[in-house]
Coordinates of C-alpha atoms and ligand atoms in Angstrom, one line a residue:
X1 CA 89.1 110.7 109.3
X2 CA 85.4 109.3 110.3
X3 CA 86.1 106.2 110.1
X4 CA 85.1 104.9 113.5
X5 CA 86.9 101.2 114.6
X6 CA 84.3 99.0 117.4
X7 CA 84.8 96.6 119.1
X8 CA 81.0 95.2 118.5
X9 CA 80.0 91.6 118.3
X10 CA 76.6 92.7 116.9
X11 CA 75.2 95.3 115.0
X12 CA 71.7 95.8 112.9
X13 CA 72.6 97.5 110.0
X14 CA 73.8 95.3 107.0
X15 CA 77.3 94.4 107.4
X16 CA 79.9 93.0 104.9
X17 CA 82.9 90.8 106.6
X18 CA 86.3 90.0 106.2
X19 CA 88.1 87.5 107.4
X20 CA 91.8 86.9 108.0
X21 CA 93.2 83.9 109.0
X22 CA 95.9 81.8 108.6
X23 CA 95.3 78.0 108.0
X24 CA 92.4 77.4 105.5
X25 CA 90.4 75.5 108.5
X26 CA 89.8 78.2 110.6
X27 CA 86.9 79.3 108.7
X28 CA 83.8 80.7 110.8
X29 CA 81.5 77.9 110.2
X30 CA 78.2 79.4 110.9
X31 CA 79.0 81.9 107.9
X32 CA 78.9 79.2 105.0
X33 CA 76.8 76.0 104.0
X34 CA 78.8 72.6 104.7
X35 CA 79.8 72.2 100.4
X36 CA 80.9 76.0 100.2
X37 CA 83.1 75.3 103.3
X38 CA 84.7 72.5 101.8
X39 CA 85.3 74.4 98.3
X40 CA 86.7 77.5 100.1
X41 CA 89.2 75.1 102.0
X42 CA 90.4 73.3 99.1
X43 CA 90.4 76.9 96.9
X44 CA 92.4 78.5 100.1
X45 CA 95.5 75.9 99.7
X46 CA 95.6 77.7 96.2
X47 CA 94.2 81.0 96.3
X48 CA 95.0 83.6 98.9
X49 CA 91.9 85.9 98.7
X50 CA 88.8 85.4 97.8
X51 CA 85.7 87.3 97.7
X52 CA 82.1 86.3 97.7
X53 CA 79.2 88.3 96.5
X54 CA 76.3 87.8 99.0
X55 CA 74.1 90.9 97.8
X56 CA 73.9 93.2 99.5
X57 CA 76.9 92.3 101.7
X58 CA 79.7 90.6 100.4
X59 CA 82.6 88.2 102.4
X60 CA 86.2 88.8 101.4
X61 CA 88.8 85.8 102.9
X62 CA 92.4 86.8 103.2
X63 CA 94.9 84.3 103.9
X64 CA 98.0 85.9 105.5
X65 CA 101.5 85.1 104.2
X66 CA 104.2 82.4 105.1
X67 CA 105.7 84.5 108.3
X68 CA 109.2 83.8 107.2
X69 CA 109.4 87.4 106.4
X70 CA 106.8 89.7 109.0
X71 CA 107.4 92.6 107.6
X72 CA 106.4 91.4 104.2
X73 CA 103.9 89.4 105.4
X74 CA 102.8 92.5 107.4
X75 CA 102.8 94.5 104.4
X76 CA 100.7 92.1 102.1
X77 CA 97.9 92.1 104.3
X78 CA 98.0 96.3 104.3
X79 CA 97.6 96.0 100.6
X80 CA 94.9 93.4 101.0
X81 CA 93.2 95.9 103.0
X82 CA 93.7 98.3 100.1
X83 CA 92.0 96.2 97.8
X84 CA 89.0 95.4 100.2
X85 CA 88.5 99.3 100.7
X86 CA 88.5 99.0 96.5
X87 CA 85.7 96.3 96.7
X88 CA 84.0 98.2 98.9
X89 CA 84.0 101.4 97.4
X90 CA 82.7 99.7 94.2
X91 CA 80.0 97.9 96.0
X92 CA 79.2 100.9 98.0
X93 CA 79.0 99.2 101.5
X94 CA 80.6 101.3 104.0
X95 CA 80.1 98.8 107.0
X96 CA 82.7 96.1 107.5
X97 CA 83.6 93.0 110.0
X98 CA 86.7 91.9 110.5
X99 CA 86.7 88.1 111.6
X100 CA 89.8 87.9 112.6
X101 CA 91.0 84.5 113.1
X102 CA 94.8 85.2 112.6
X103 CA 97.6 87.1 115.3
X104 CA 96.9 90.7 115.8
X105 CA 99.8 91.9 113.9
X106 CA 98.4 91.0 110.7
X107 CA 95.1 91.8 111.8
X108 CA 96.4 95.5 112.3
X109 CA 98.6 95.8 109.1
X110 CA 95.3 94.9 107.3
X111 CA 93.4 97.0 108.4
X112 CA 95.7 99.9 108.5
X113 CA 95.6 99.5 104.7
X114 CA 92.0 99.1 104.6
X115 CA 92.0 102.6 106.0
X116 CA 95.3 104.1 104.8
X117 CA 93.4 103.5 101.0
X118 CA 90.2 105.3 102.2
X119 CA 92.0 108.7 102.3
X120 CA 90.9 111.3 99.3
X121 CA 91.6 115.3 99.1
X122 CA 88.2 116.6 97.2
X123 CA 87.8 119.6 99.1
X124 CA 88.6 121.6 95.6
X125 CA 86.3 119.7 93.7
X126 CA 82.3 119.8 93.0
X127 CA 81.8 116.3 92.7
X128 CA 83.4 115.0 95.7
X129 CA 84.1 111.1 96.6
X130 CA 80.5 110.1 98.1
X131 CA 81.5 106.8 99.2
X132 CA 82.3 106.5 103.0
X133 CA 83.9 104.2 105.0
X134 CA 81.7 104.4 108.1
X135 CA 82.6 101.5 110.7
X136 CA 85.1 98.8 111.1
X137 CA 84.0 96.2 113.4
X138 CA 86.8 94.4 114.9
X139 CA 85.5 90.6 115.9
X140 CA 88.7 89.8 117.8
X141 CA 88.6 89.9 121.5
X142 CA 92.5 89.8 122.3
X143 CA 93.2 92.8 120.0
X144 CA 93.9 95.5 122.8
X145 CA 91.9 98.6 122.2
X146 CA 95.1 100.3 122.8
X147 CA 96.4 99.5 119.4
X148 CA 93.0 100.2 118.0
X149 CA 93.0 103.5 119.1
X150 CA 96.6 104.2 117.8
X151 CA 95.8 102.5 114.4
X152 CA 93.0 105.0 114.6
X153 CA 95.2 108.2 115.9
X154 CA 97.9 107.5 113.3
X155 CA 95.8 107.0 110.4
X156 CA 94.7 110.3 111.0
X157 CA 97.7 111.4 111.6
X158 CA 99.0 110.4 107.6
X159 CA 96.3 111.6 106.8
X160 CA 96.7 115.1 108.2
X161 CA 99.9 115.3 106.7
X162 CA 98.8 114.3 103.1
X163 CA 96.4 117.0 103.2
X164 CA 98.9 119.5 104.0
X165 CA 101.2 117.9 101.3
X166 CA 98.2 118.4 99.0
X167 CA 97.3 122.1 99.6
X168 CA 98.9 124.2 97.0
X169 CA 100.7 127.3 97.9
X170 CA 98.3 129.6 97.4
X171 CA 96.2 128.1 100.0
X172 CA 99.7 127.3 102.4
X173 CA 102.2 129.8 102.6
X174 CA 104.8 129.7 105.5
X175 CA 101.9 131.6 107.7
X176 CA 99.1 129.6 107.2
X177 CA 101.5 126.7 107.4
X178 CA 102.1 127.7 110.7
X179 CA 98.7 128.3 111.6
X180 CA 97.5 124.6 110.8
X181 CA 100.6 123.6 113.0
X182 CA 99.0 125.9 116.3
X183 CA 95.2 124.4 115.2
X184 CA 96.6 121.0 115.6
X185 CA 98.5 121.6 118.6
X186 CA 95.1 122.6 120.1
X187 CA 93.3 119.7 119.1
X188 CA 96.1 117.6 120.3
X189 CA 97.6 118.9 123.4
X190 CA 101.0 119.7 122.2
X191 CA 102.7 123.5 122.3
X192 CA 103.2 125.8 119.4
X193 CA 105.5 128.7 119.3
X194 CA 105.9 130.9 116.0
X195 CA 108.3 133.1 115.1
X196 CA 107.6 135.6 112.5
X197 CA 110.1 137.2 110.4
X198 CA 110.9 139.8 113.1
X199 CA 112.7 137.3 115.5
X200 CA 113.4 135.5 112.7
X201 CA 115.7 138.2 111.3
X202 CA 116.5 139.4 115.2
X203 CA 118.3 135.9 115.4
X204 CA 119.9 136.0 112.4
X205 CA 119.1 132.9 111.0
X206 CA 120.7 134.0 107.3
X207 CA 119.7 130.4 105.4
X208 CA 116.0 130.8 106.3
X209 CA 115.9 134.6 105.5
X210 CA 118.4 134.0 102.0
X211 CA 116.0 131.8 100.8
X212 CA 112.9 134.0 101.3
X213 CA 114.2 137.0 99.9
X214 CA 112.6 136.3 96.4
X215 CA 109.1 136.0 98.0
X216 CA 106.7 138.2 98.4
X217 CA 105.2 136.3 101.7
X218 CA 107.2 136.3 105.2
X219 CA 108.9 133.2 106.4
X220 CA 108.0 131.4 109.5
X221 CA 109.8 129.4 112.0
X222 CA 107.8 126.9 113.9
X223 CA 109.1 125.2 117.4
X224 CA 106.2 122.3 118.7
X225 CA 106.8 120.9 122.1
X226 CA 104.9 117.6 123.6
X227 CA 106.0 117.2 126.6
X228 CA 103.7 113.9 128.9
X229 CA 103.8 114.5 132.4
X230 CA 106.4 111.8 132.9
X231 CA 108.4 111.9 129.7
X232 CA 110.6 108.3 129.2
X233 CA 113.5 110.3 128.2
X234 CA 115.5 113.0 130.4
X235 CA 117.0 115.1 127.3
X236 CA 114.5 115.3 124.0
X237 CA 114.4 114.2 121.4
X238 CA 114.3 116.9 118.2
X239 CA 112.5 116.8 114.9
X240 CA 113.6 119.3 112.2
X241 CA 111.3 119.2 108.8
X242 CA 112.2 121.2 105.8
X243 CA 109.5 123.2 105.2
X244 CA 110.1 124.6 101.9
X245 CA 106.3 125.1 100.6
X246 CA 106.9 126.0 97.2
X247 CA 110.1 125.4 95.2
X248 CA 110.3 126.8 92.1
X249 CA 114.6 126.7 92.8
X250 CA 114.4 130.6 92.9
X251 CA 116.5 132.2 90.2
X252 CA 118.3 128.9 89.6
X253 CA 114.5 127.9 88.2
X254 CA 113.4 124.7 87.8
X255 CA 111.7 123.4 84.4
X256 CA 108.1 122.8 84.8
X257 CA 107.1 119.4 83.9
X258 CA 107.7 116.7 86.6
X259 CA 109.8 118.9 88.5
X260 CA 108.3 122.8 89.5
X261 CA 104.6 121.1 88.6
X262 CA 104.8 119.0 92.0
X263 CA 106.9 121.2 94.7
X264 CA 103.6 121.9 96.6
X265 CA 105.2 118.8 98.0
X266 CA 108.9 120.3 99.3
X267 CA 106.8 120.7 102.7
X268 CA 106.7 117.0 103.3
X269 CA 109.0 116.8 105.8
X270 CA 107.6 119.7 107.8
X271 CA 104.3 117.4 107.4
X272 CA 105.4 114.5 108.4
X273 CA 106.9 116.0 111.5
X274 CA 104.0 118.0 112.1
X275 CA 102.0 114.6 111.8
X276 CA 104.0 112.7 114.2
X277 CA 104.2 115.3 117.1
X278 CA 99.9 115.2 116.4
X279 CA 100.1 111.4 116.9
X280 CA 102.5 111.9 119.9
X281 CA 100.2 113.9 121.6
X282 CA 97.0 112.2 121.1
X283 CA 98.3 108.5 121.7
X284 CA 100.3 110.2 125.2
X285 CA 103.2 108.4 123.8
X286 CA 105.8 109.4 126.9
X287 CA 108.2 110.6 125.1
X288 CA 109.3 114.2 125.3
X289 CA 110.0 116.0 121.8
X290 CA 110.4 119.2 120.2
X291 CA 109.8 119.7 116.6
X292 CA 111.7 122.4 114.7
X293 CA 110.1 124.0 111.7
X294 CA 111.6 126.5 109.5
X295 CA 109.2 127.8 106.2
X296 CA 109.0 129.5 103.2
X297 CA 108.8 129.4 99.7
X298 CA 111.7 129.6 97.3
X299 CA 110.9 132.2 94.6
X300 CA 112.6 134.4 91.9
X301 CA 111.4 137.9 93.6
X302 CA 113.1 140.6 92.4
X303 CA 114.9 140.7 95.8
X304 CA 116.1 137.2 95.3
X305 CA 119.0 135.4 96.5
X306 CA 121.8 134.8 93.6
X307 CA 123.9 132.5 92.8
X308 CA 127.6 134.3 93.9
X309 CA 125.9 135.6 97.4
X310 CA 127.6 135.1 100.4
X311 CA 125.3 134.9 103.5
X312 CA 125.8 134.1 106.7
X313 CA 124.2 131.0 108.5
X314 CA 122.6 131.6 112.2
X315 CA 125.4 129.6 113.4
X316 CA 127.9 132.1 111.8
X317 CA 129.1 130.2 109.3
X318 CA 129.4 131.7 105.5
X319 CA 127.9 130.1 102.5
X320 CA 128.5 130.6 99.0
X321 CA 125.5 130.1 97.0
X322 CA 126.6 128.7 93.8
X323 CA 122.2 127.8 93.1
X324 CA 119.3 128.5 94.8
X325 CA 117.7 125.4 94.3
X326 CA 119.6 123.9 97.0
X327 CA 117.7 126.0 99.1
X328 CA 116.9 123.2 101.7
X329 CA 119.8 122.7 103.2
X330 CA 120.3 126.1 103.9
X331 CA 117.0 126.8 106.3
X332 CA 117.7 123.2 108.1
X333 CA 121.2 124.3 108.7
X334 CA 119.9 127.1 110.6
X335 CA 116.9 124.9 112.3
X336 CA 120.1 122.4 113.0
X337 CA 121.8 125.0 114.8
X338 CA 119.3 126.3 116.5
X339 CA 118.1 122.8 118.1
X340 CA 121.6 122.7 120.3
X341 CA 120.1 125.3 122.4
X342 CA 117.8 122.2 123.9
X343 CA 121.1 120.3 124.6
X344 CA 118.8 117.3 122.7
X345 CA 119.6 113.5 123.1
X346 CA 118.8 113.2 119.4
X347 CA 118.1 115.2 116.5
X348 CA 116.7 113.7 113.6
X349 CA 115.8 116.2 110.2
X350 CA 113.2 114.8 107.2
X351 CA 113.6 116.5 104.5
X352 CA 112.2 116.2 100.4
X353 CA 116.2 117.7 99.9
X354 CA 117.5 115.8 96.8
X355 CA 116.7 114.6 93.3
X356 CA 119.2 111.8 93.5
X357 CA 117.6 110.6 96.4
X358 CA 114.3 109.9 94.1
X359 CA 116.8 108.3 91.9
X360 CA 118.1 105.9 94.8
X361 CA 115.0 105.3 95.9
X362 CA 112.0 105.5 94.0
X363 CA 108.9 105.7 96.0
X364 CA 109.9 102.7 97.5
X365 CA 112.3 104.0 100.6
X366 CA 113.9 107.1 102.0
X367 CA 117.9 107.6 102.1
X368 CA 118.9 107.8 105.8
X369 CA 122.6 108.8 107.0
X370 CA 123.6 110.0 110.7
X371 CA 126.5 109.9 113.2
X372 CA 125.3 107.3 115.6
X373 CA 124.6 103.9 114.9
X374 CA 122.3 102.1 117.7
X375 CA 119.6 105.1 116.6
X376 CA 120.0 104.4 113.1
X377 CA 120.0 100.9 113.5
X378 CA 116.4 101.6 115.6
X379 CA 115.2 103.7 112.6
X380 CA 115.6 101.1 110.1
X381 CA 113.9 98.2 112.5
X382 CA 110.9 100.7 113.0
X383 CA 111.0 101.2 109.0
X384 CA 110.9 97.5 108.4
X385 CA 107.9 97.3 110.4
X386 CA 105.8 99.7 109.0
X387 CA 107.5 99.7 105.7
X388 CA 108.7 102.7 105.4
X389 CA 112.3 101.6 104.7
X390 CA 115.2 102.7 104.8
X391 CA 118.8 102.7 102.6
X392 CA 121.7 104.3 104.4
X393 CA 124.3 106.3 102.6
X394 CA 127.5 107.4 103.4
X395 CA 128.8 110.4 105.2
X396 CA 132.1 110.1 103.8
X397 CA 134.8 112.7 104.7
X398 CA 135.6 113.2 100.9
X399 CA 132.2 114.1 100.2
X400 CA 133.3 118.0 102.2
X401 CA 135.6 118.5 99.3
X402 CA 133.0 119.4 96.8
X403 CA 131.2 122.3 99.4
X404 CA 135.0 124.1 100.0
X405 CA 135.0 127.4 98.6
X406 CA 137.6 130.1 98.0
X407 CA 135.2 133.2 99.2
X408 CA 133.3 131.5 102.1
X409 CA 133.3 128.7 104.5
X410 CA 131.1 126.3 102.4
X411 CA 129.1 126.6 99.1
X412 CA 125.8 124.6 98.8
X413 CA 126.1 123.1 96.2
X414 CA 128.7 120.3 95.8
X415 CA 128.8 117.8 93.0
X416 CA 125.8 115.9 91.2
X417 CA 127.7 112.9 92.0
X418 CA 127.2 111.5 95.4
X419 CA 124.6 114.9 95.6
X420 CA 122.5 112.9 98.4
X421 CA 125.1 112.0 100.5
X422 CA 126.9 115.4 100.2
X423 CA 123.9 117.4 100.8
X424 CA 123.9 115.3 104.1
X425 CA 127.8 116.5 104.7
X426 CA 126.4 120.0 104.9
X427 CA 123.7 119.5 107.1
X428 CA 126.2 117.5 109.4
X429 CA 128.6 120.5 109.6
X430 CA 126.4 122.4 111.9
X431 CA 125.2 119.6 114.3
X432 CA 126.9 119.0 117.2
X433 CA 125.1 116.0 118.7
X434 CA 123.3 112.6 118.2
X435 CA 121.9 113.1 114.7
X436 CA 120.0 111.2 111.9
X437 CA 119.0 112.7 108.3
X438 CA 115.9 111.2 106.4
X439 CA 115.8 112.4 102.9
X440 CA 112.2 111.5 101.7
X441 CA 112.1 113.1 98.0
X442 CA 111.4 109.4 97.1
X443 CA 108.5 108.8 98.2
X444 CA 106.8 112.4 99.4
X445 CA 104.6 112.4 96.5
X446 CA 103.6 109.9 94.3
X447 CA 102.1 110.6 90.6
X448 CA 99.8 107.3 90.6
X449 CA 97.7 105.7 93.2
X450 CA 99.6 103.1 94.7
X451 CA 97.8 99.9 96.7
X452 CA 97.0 102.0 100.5
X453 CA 99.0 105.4 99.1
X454 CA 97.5 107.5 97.2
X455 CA 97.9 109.8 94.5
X456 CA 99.5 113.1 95.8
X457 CA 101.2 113.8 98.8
X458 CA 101.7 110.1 101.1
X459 CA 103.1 111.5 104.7
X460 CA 106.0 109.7 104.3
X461 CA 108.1 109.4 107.5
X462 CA 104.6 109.9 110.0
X463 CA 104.2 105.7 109.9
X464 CA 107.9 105.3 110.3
X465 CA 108.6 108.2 113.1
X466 CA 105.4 107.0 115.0
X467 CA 106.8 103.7 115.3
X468 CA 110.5 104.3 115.9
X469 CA 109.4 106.6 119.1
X470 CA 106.5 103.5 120.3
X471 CA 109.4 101.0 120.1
X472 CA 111.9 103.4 122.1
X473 CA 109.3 104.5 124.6
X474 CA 106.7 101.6 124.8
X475 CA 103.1 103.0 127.0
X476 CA 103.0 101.5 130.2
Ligands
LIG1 N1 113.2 120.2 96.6 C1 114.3 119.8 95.8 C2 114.6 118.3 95.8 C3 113.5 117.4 95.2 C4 113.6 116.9 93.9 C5 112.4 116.9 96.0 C6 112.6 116.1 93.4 C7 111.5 116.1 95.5 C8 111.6 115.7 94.2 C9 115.6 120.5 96.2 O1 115.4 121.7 96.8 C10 116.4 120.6 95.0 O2 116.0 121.3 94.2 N2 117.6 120.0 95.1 C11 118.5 120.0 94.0 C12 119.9 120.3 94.5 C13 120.9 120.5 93.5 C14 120.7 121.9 92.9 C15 122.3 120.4 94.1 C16 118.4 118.7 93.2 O3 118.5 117.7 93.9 O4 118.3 118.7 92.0
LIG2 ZN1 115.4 123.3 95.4
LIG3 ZN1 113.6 122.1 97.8

């Protein structure tokens, strides 16, 4: 991300504004003629945006919502700042004040979206999006430059994590997955450690390897560690993300269309993890984490993984695989298993792991279930605020019933009915600890550009981690 965001009171170049504010009187008055203030006045008691054409700048007015509910309100002005970045784009200006005459909550959600809609991936294309957003100048002396920076630090964050949902898998296998995890470490300040299949096989972690015994490329398994000097929390806090960067649902095979054609994305979890250890680091958030990544593709190899095999899990427990495209589950299991090791405060997994989920959720929300409730109560006030939000499901002990099987411990497969919540049940079977699932299939990838997301992979669960760990662990 170029974008740069100033805190400038003047600059020479030719400069379109926006301005936010919240009762029609607080217009800037040096900005319009005496009439045109009182016609904007009178059209603001109607009209909550309006945009005037001033060539070669233009002014856009947004009026922020009623704040009966912020995190609506919150979320209108991010799309507002979607549809500015759209203005812009059109009218090519790529310089923009903010007048900001509202609180600095709105000011922020707008101009998240502002930025959040300025992302594009045309690095496969010839003709590639010319338009730029160059500057953001932030008229507002009480917004802290603290929140600025983060605003700028998790934007690219998202973004970071869209373009890794957007590489196909023949430019991100499991290794050069885990290489774009060590560049960013560098360029952040966190720790990467990569195991290769070698120690992946040496400790036996039997989901990972099952699933990548119909591909031609080696798994990896990636551990990330941001550590601050003075970390907030004595035990860490875990993130596990389902790196699955291609599923084609191995012999059990998917169909093609709106199904196979998008699982480029079944890494979004891994990128959104990824994301928010990146953001961590470069905002010094003090809080200490560890992020768990276990990768490969599901494929049909002629070595592949069949429904009927028994295989055992790094933990020890058997599975019966009665389809391979519940592959998921099987390599989190082991990353799940592995994470008691760190004797964690909290283990939360994000995962693209079911279909039904999409059918819960749309792209609207992510399914969340866990085993402690203060954290997952947390989650879903940190989803609110960024809107990334949240629907909890059940962990009911009738949903093991379905994974019992007569030649192993578990099978991974379960029942269509309830499939969300029971693919949850089997993750939960190998955590021992404070533990929250996030099952983003929803809204990973959308198929249409929508307001600040667009087209393609969203980094889902990057806003909403981000948030969840600021409110827990606020920077002195
Ligand atoms: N990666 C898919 C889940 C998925 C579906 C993600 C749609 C994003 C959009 C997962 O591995 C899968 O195939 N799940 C199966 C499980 C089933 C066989 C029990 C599903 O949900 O259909
Ligand atoms: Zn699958
Ligand atoms: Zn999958």
């Amino acid at each position: 991300m170029k974008t740069q965001i100033l805190k400038i009171s003047e600059l020479k170049e030719t400069i379109s504004t926006a301005i936010i504010l919240k009762e029609s009187d607080n217009l800037p008055k040096g900005l319009f003629k005496s009439n045109e203030l009182a016609f904007l006045k009178k059209r603001l008691k109607e009209e909550q945006e309006i945009t005037i054409f001033r060539y070669p700048e233009l002014i856009f007015i947004y009026k922020i919502e009623d704040e009966n509910n912020q995190s609506f309100a919150l979320e209108k002005a991010r799309k507002a700042g979607a549809r500015l970045f759209q203005i812009l784009k059109k009218e090519k200006t790529g310089i923009i004040q903010i007048w900001n005459k509202s609180g600095e909550k709105p000011l922020l959600a707008f101009t998240e979206g502002l930025l959040l809609a300025s992302y594009s991936f045309s690095k496969y294309k010839k003709e590639k999006d010319s338009f730029e957003l160059k500057k953001i100048l932030v008229l507002d002396e009480n917004v802290k430059n603290k929140e600025l920076k983060e605003l700028s630090v998790i934007t690219e964050a998202v973004f970071f994590a869209r373009d890794l949902v957007n590489e196909p898998l023949s430019t991100l296998t499991a290794e050069k997955l885990a290489k774009e995890i060590q560049i960013a470490g560098g360029k952040a300040g966190f720790s990467v450690e990569v195991f290769e299949k070698q120690k992946i096989k040496a400790l036996k972690m039997g989901g990972l390897l099952a699933v990548n015994r119909g591909s031609i490329d080696p798994p990896t398994f990636s551990v990330l560690e941001w550590k601050p000097e003075k970390p907030a929390n004595k035990k860490p806090i875990i993130l596990v993300g389902k790196g699955v960067v291609y599923d084609t649902g191995g012999l059990s095979l998917k169909p093609t269309f709106n199904s196979m054609d998008y699982m480029k994305s079944d890494m979004g979890g891994a990128a959104a993890v990824t994301a928010v250890i990146y953001a961590l680091a470069k905002a010094e958030i003090p809080v200490h984490v560890i992020g768990l990544i276990p990768a490969t593709d599901n494929r049909p190899g002629l070595n592949a993984f069949t429904p009927g095999d028994v295989i055992t899990m790094f933990d020890g427990t058997t599975v019966e695989i009665k389809n391979t495209d519940a592959e998921g589950r099987l390599l989190l299991a082991d990353a799940l298993a592995y994470a008691k090791k760190y004797d964690p405060e909290l283990v939360i997994d994000v995962a693209t792991l079911t279909g039904s989920a999409v059918l819960i959720t749309g792209d609207e929300g992510m399914a969340v279930m866990g085993n402690n409730r203060q954290y997952i109560e947390k989650l879903k006030i940190s989803g609110e605020d960024v809107y990334e939000r949240l629907v909890e499901l059940p962990l009911w002990e009738e949903f093991s019933e379905p994974l019992k099987s007569s030649v192993a411990d578990m099978n991974n497969l379960g029942t269509r009915e309830g499939q969300t919540s029971i693919a949850g049940k089997f993750l939960e079977h190998f955590t021992e600890y404070k533990w929250i699932h996030i099952d983003i299939a929803g809204p990973a990838f959308i198929h249409e550009d929508k307001t600040y997301r667009i087209k393609g992979g969203t980094g889902s669960g990057t806003r909403l981690l981000f948030n969840f760990f600021k409110n827990l662990f606020p920077k002195k």
